[in-house]
Tab-separated table of C-alpha atoms in Angstrom:
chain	number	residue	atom	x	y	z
A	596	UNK	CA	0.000	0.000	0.000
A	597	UNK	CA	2.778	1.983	0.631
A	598	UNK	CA	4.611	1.605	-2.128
A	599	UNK	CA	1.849	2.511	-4.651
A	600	UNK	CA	1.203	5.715	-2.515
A	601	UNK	CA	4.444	7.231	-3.406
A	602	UNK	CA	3.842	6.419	-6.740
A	603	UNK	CA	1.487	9.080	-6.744
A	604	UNK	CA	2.593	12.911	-6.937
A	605	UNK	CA	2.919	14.587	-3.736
A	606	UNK	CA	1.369	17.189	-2.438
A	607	UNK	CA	3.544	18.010	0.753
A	608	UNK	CA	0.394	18.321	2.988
A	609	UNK	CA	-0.380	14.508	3.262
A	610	UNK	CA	-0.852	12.881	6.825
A	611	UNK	CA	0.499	8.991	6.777
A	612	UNK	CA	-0.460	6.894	9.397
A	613	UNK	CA	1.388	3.809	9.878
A	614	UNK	CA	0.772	0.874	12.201
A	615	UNK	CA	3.757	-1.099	12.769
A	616	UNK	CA	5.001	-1.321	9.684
A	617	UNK	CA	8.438	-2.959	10.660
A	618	UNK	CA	6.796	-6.269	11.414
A	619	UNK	CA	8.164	-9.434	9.163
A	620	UNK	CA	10.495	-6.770	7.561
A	621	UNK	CA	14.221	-8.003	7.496
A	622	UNK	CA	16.752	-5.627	8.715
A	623	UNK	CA	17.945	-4.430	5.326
A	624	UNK	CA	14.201	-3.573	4.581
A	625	UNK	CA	13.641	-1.725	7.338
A	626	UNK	CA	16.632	0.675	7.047
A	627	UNK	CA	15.155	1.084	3.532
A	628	UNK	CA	11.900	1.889	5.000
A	629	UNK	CA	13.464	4.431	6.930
A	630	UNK	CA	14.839	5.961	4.038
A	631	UNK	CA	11.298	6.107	1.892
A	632	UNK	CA	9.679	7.365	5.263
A	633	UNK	CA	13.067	10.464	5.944
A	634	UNK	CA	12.031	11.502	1.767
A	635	UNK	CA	8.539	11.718	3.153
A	636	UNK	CA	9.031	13.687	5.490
A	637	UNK	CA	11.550	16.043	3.833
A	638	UNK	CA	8.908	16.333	1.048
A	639	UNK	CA	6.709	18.197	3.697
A	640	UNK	CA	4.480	15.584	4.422
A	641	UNK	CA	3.475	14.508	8.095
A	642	UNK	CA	4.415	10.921	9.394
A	643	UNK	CA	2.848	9.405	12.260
A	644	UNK	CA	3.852	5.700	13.383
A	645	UNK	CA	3.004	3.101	15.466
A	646	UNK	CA	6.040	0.912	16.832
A	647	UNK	CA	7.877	-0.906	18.940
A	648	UNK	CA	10.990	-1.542	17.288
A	649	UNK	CA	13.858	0.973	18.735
A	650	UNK	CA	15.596	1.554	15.593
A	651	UNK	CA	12.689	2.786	14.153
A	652	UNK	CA	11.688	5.018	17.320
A	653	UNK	CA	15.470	5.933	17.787
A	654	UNK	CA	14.868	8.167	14.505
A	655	UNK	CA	11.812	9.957	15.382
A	656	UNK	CA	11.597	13.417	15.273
A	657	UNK	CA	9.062	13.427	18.293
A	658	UNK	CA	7.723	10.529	20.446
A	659	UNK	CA	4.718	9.713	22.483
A	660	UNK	CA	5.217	7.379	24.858
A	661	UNK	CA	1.827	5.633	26.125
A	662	UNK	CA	1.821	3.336	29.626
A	663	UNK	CA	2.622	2.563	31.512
A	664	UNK	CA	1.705	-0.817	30.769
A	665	UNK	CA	-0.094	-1.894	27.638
A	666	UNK	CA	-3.894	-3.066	27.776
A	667	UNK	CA	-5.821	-2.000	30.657
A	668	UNK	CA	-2.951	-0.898	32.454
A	669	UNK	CA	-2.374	1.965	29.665
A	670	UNK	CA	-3.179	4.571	27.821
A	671	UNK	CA	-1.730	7.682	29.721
A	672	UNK	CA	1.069	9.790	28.063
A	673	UNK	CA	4.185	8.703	30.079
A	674	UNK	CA	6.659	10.933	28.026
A	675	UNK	CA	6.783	12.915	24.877
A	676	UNK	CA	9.565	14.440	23.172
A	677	UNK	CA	12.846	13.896	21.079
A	678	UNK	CA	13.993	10.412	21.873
A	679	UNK	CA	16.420	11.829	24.035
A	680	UNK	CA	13.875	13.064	26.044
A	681	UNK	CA	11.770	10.470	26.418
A	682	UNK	CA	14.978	8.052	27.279
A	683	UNK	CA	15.524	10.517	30.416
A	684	UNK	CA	12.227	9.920	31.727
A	685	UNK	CA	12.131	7.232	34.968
A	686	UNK	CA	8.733	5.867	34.289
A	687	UNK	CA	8.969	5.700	30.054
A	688	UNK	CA	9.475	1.443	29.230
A	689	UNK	CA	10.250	3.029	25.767
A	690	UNK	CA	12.718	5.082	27.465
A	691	UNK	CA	14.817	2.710	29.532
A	692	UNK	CA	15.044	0.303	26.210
A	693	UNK	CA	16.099	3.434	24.312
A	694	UNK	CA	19.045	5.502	26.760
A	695	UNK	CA	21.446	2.249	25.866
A	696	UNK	CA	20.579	2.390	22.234
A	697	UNK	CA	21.093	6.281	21.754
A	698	UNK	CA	24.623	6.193	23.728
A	699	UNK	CA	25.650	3.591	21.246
A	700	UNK	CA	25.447	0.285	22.910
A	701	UNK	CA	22.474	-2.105	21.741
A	702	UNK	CA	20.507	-3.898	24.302
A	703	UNK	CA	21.438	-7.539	23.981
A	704	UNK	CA	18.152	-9.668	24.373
A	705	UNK	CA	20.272	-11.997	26.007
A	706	UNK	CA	22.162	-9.639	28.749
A	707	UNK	CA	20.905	-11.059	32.359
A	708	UNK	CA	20.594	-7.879	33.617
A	709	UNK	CA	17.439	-7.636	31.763
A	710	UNK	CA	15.715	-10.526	33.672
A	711	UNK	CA	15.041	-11.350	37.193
A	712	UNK	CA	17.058	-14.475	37.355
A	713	UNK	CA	19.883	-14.618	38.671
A	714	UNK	CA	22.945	-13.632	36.054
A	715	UNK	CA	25.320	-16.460	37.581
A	716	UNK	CA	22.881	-19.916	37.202
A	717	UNK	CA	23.511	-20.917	32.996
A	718	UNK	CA	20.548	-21.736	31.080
A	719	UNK	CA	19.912	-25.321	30.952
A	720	UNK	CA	19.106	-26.248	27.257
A	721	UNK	CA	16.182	-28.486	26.638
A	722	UNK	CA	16.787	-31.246	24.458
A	723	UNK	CA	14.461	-31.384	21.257
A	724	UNK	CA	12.515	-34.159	20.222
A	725	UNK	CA	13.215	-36.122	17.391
A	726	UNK	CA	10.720	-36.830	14.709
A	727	UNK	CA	10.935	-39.538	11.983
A	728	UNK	CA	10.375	-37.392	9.116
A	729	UNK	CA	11.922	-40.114	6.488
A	730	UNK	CA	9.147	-42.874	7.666
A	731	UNK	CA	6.409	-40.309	7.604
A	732	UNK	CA	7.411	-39.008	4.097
A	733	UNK	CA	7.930	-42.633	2.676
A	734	UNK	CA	4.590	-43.615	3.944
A	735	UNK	CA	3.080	-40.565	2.948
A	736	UNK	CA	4.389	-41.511	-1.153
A	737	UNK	CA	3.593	-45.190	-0.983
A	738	UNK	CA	-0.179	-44.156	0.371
A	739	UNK	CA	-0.238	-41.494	-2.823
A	740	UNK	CA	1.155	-44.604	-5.265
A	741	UNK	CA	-1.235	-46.863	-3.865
A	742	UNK	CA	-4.317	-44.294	-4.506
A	743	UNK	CA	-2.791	-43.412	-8.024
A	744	UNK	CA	-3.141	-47.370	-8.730
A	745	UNK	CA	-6.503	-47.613	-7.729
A	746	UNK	CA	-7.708	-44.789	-9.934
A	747	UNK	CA	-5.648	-46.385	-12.927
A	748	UNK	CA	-7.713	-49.757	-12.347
A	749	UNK	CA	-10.763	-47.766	-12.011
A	750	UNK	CA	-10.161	-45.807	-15.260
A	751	UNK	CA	-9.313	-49.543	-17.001
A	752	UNK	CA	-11.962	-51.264	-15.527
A	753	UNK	CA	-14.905	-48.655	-16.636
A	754	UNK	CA	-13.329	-48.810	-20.626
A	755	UNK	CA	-13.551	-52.565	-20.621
A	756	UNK	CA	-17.214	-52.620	-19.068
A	757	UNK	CA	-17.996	-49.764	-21.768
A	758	UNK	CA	-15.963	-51.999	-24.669
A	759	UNK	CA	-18.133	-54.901	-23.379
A	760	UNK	CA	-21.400	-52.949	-23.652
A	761	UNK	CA	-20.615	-51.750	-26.869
């Protein structure tokens, strides 16, 4: 949809509203959407968007952060302004994700600090469960030959009562 917007001429007084439009996009893709969304911008056009991913909020010209919590524990403005801003707030979510990000350092998903365990204990991996894919998928082919042969004798069998009619 967005793609055959821009297409069109612009006007520079156009309002885009996007929900989350980083989801299923690959890295590269995003940083390109970033790009198309910048031109927009710079064209004189006015770009609102929903979203969670930081390196999309990291470039914002202005934020809104709403909270505190999602759902029923939401909906009040927590913090608005530059993403610096909003990263200086105390109560901002959006904030405390984004302060690392801004002074350079991504927040590793993975960095115990994050979580309430404790940093020290490893994660025990849980072994996966093996599945007999070759016996399903050879099964799976000799049930298809089988029903391939029966419509072959079927075929056969209605010709020779037709031949025998005739």
């Amino acid at each position: 949809k967005l793609a055959s917007e821009l297409q069109k001429r612009s006007t520079g007084r156009t309002l885009y509203v996007l929900d989350e439009p980083t989801t299923g996009l690959h890295f590269e893709d995003i940083r390109k959407l970033l790009g198309v969304l910048g031109r927009l911008v710079d064209a004189g056009n006015t770009v609102v968007v929903i979203e969670h991913n930081l390196d999309v909020i990291k470039t914002a010209d202005w934020l809104i952060d709403l909270g505190p919590e999602g759902g029923s524990g939401g909906g009040l403005i927590v913090a608005e302004g530059t993403p610096e801003q909003v990263a200086g707030v105390a109560g901002s979510h959006t904030g405390s994700f984004l302060a690392p990000i801004l002074q350079g350092s991504e927040v590793a998903l993975e960095d115990p600090s994050l979580f309430d365990r404790d940093a020290s204990t490893p994660t025990k991996k849980v072994p996966t469960k093996k599945v007999p894919t070759k016996k399903a998928a050879t099964k799976k082919a000799a049930t298809k030959k089988a029903t391939t042969k029966k419509a072959t004798t079927r075929k056969t069998a209605t010709k020779a009562a037709a031949r025998k009619r005739a």
